[in-house]
Coordinates of C-alpha atoms in Angstrom, one line a residue:
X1 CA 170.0 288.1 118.4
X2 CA 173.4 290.1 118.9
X3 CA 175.2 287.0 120.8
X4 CA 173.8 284.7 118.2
X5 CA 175.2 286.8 115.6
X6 CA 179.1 287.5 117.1
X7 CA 179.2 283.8 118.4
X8 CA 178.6 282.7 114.6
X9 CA 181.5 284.4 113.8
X10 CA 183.7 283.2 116.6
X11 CA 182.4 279.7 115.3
X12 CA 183.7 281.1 111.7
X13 CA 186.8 282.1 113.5
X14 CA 187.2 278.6 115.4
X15 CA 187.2 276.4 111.8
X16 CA 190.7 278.1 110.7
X17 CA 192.2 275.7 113.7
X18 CA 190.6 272.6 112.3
X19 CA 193.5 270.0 111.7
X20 CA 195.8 271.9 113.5
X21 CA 195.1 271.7 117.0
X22 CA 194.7 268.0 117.8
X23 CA 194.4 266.6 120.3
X24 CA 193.0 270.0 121.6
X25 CA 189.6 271.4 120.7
X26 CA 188.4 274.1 118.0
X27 CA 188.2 277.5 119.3
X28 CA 187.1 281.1 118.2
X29 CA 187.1 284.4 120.4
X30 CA 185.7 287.8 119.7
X31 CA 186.1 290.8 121.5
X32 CA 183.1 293.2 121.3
X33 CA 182.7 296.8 122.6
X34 CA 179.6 299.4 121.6
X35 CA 178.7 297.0 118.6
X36 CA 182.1 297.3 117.5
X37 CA 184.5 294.0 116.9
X38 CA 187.7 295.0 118.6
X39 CA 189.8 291.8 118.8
X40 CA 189.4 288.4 117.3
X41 CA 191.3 285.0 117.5
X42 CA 191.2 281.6 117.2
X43 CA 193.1 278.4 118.6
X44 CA 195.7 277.8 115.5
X45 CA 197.6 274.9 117.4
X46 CA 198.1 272.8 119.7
X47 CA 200.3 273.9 122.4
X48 CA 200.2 278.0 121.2
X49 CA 198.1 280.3 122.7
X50 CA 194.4 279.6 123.4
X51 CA 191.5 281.7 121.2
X52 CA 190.8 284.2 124.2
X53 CA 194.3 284.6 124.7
X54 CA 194.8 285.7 120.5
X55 CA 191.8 287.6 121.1
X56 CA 192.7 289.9 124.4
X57 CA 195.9 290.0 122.4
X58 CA 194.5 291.7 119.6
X59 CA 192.4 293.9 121.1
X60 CA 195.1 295.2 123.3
X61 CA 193.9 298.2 125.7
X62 CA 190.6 298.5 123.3
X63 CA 189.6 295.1 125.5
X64 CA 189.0 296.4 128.7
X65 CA 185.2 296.7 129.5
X66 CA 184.0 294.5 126.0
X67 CA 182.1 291.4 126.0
X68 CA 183.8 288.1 125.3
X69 CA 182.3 286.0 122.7
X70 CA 183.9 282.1 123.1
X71 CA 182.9 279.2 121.7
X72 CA 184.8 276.7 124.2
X73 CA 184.3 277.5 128.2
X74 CA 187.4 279.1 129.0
X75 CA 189.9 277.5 131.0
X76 CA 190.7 277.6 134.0
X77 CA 193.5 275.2 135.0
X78 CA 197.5 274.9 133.9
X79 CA 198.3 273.1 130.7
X80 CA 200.8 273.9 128.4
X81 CA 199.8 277.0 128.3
X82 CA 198.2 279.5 131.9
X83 CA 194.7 279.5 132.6
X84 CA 192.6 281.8 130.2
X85 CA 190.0 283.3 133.0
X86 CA 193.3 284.8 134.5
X87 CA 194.1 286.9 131.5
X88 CA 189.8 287.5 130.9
X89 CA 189.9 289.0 134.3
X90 CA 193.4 291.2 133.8
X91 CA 192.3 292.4 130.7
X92 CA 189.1 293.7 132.4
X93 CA 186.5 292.3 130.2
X94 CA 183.1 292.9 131.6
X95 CA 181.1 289.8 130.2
X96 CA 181.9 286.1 129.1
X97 CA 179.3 284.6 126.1
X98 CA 180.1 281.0 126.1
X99 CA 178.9 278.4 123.4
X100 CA 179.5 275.2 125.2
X101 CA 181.1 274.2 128.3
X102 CA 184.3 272.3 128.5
X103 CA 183.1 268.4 127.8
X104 CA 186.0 266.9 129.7
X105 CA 184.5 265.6 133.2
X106 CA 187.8 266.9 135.2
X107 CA 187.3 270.1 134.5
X108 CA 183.5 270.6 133.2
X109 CA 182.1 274.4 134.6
X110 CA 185.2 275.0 136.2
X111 CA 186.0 278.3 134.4
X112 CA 182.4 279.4 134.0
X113 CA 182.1 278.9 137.6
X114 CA 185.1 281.0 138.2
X115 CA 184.7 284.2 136.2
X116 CA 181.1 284.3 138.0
X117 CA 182.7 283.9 141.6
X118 CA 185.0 286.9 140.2
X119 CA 181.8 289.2 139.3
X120 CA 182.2 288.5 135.3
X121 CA 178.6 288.3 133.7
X122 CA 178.3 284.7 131.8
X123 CA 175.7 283.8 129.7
X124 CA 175.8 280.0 128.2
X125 CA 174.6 278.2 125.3
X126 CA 174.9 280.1 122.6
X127 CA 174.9 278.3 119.1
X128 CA 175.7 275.0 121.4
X129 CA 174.4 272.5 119.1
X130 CA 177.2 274.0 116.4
X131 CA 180.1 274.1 118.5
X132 CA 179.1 270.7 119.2
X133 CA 179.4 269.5 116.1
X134 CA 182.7 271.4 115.4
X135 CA 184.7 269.6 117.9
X136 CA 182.4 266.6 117.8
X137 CA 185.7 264.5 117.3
X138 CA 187.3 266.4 120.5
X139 CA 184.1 265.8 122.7
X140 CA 184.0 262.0 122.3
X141 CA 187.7 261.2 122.6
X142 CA 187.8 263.6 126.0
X143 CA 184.6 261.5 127.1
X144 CA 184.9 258.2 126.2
X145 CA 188.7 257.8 125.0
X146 CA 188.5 256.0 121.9
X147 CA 188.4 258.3 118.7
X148 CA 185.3 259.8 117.1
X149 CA 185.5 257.4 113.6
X150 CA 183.9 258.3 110.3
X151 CA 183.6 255.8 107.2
X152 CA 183.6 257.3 103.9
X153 CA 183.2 255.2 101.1
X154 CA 182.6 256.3 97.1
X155 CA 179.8 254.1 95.3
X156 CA 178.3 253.5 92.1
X157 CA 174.1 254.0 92.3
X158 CA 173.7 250.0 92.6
X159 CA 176.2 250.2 95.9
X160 CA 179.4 249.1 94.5
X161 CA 182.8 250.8 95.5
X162 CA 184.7 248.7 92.2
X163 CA 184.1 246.4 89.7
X164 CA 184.5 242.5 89.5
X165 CA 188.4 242.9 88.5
X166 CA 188.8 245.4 91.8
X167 CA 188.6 248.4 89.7
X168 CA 187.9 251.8 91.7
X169 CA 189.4 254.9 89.6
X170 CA 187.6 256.7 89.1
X171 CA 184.0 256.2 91.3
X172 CA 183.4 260.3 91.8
X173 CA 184.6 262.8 90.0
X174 CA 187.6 265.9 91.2
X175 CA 184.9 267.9 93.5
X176 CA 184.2 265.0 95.6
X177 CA 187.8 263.6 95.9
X178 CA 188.5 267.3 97.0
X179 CA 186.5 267.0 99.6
X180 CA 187.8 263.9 100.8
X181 CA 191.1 265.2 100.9
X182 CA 189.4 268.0 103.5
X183 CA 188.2 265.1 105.9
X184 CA 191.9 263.8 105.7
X185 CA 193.5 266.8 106.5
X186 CA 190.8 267.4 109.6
X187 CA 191.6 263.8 111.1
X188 CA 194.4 262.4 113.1
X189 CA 194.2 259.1 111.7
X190 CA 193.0 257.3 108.4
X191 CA 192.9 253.2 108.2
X192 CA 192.3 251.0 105.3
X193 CA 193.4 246.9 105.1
X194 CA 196.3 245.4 103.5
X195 CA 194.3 243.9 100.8
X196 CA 193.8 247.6 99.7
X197 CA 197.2 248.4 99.6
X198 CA 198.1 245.2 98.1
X199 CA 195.2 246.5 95.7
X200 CA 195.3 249.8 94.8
X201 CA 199.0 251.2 96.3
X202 CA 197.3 254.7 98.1
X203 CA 199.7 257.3 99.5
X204 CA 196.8 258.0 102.4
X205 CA 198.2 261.3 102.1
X206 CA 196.1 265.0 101.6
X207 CA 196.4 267.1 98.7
X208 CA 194.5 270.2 98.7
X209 CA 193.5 272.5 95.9
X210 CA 195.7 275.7 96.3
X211 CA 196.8 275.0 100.5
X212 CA 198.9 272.9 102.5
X213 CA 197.1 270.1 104.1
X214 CA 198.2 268.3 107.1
X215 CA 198.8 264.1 106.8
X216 CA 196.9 262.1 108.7
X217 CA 198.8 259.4 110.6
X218 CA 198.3 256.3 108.3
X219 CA 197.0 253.3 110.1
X220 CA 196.9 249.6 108.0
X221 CA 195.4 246.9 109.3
X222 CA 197.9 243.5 108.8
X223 CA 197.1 240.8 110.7
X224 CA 200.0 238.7 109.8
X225 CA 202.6 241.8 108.3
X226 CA 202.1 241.1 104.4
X227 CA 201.9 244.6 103.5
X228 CA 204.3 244.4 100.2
X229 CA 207.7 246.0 101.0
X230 CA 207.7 248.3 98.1
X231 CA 204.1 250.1 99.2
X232 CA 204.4 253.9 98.6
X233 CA 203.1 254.1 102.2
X234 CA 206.3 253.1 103.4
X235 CA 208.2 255.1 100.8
X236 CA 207.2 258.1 100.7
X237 CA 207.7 261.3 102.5
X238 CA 205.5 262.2 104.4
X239 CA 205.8 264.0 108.4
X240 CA 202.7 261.7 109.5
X241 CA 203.8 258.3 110.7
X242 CA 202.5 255.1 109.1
X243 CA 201.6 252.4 111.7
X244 CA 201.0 248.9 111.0
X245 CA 198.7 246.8 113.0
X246 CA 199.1 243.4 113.4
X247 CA 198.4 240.4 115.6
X248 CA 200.9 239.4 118.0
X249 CA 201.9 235.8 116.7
X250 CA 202.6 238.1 113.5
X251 CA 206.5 237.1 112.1
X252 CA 209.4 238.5 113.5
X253 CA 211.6 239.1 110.8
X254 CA 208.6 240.8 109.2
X255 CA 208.3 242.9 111.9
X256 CA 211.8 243.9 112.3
X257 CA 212.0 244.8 108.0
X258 CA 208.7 246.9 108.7
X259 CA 210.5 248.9 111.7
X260 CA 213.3 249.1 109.8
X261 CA 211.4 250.8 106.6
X262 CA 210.2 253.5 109.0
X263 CA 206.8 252.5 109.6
X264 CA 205.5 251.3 113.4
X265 CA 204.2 247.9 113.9
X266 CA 201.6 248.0 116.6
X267 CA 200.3 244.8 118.0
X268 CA 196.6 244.5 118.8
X269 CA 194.2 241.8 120.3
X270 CA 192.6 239.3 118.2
X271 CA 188.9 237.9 117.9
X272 CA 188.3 234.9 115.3
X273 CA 191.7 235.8 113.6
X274 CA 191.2 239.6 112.7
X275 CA 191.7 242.5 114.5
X276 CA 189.0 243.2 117.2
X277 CA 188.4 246.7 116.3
X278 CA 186.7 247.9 119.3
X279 CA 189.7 246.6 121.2
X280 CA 191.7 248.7 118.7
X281 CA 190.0 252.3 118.7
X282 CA 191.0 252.2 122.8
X283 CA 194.0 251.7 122.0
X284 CA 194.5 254.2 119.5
X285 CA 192.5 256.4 121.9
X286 CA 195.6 256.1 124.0
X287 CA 198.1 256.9 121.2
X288 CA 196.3 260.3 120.6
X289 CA 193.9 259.4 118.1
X290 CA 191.2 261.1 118.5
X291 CA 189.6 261.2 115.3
X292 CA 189.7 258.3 112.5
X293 CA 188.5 257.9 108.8
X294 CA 188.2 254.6 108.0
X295 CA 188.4 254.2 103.5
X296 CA 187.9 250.6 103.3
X297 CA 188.0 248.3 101.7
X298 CA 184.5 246.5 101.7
X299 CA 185.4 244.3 104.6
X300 CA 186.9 247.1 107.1
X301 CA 184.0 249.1 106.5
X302 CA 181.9 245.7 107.0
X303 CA 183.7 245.0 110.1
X304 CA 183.7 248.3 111.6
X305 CA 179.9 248.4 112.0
X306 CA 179.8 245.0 112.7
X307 CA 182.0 245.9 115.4
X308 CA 179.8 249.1 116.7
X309 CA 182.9 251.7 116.4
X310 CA 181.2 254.0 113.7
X311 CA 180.3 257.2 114.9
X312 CA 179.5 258.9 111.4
X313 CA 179.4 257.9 107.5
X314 CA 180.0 260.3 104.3
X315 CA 178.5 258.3 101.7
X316 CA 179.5 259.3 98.2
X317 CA 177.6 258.1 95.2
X318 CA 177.9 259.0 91.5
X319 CA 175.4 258.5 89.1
X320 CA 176.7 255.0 87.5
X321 CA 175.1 252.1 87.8
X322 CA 177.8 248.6 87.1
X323 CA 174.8 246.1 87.0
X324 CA 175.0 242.7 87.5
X325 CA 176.1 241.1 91.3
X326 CA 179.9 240.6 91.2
X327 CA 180.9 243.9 91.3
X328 CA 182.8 244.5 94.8
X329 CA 179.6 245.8 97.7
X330 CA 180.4 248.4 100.4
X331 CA 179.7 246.3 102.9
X332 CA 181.2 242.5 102.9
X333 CA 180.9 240.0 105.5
X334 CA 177.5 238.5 107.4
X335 CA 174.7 241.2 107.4
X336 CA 171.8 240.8 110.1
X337 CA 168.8 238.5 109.0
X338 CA 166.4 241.0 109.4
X339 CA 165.5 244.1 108.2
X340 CA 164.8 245.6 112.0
X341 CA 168.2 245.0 112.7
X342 CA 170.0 247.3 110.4
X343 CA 171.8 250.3 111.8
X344 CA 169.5 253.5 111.7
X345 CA 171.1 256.4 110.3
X346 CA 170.4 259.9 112.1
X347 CA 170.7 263.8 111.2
X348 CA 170.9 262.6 107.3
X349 CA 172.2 265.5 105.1
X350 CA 172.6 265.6 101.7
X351 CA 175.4 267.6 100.1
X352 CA 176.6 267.6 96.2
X353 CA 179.5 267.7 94.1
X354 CA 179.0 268.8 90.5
X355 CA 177.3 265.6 89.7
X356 CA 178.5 263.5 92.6
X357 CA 176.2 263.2 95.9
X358 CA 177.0 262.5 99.4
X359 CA 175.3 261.3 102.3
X360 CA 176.3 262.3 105.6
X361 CA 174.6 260.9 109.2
X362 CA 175.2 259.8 112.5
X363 CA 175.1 256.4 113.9
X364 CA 175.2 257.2 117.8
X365 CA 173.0 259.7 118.9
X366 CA 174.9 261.2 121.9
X367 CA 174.8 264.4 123.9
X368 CA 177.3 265.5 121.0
X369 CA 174.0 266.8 119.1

């Protein structure tokens, strides 16, 4: 019950990293001697010092003889920074609790392997399925190399993300926009289409209540580069990048303005005229994407499951109804013609905002949970 409790707070300890560490992982440490917490520390970005490293840092001389409370196997190979079992073993730590073991397949059980060859106790498993989930976006870009992709869309009660004339502002109220401004700031990446620029002119950016959020690189999907010139996403400051994706017969000189503006004009593979996103999320996998909201509109969200690239939805709906049919769906494009070929929704959670609700599931059940 002890190990369940400290490793809950190296979890705790792990969540102040997220979107600051891609494309590294969440991590938490805690030092404990005689009951007592004697050093604590977390991952707080990438390329700095690793959460047991913060941890044996903190705990200084007080670390020697404690038990090591991790929620990442530590490492035990050269990156950026040197191996963490090193400075476990140095600092004379007796045992190693471990959440979850290192997903990627190069270097999976190395460093519990390791610190047991050395004579360190290590006990695994510990509040796995939660450290899971916290670096669910880190586990399938390190397994499969495309990013872990949510859709988040805002609805009224009858499905619709706007009315007839394409109006959207407001769907949900402040409490629920807050939040989405959190998913931004915990993602690499965040990709509408050009017909919601030409739309609604976002700024993709986040803006958190009270705190400095990080940008997410914004990604626009163009097939043939008619994102209007004056768009605020390529005006405005902003230190994330703004990438434009287009197919490669896509104009020249249209190119060259967009390049010009600031913005990068990646070309991607094709299928019926329209970006093959499947093909698309490898590639970005290879940029460093490893985790991507997708906002819309209604056909990039249709296209995206069509394509099978969803790994998890947020689902907000206020309690509006529009009536009628032409209001604009969250889903356009060809559905299935039968009902036993939707898309099944896993782990379904429901979470509220003032008067706003939000659905949150999985679409691939995977060893991630």
């Amino acid at each position: 019950m002890c190990d369940i409790k400290y490793m809950q707070q190296a979890l705790a300890l792990a969540e102040k990293g997220r979107g600051r560490t891609s494309p590294n992982p969440m991590v938490g440490a805690l030092l404990v001697k005689d009951g007592r917490v004697v050093g604590r520390g977390y991952h707080q970005r990438a390329g700095g010092p690793h959460a047991e490293v913060n941890a044996i840092d903190h705990a200084g001389e007080r670390a020697r003889g404690t038990t090591l409370y991790v929620t990442l196997e530590p490492c035990n190979h050269f990156g950026r920074t040197p191996p963490c079992t090193h400075k476990i073993l140095a600092a004379g730590i007796r045992r190693v609790v471990v959440a979850m073991g290192d997903p990627n397949p190069g270097v999976q059980g190395g460093g519990n392997r390791y610190l047991q060859d050395c004579g360190i106790e290590v006990t695994t498993g510990i509040c796995e399925k939660e450290a899971r989930t916290l670096n669910e976006a880190f586990i399938t870009w390190v397994t499969t190399g495309r990013p872990f992709v949510v859709v988040k869309c805002a609805a009224t009660l009858d499905g619709r993300i706007a009315t007839r004339t394409g109006d959207s502002r407001w769907v949900t109220g402040p409490a629920a926009r807050q939040f989405v401004h959190r998913l931004r700031h915990a993602v690499d990446g965040i990709m509408v289409g050009v017909k919601t620029v030409e739309k609604d002119d976002p700024s993709l950016t986040t803006r958190l209540d009270g705190a400095a959020g990080a940008d997410p690189t914004r990604i626009i999907l163009d097939t043939h580069l008619s994102i209007p010139p004056t768009s605020k996403l390529l005006q405005q400051t902003s230190p994330a990048p703004t990438w434009v994706v287009c197919g490669k017969h896509a104009p020249a000189n249209r190119r060259a303005a967009l390049e010009a503006s600031g913005a990068r004009v990646v070309t991607a593979a094709l299928t019926e005229g329209r970006i093959d996103l499947s093909a698309l999320m490898q590639q970005l996998g290879e940029m460093g994407i490893t985790s991507l909201l997708i906002e819309g509109g209604g056909m990039v969200i249709g296209s995206a499951f069509a394509a099978g690239i969803v790994n998890k939805i947020c689902f907000f709906y206020a309690p509006k109804i529009l009536g009628g049919d032409d209001g604009i769906p969250i889903c356009r494009g060809t559905g299935p013609e039968r009902m036993h070929q939707s898309i099944a929704v896993h782990d379904l959670s429901v979470l509220r905002f003032d008067t706003d609700v939000m659905l949150q599931g999985y679409l691939k059940p995977s060893s991630i949970h």
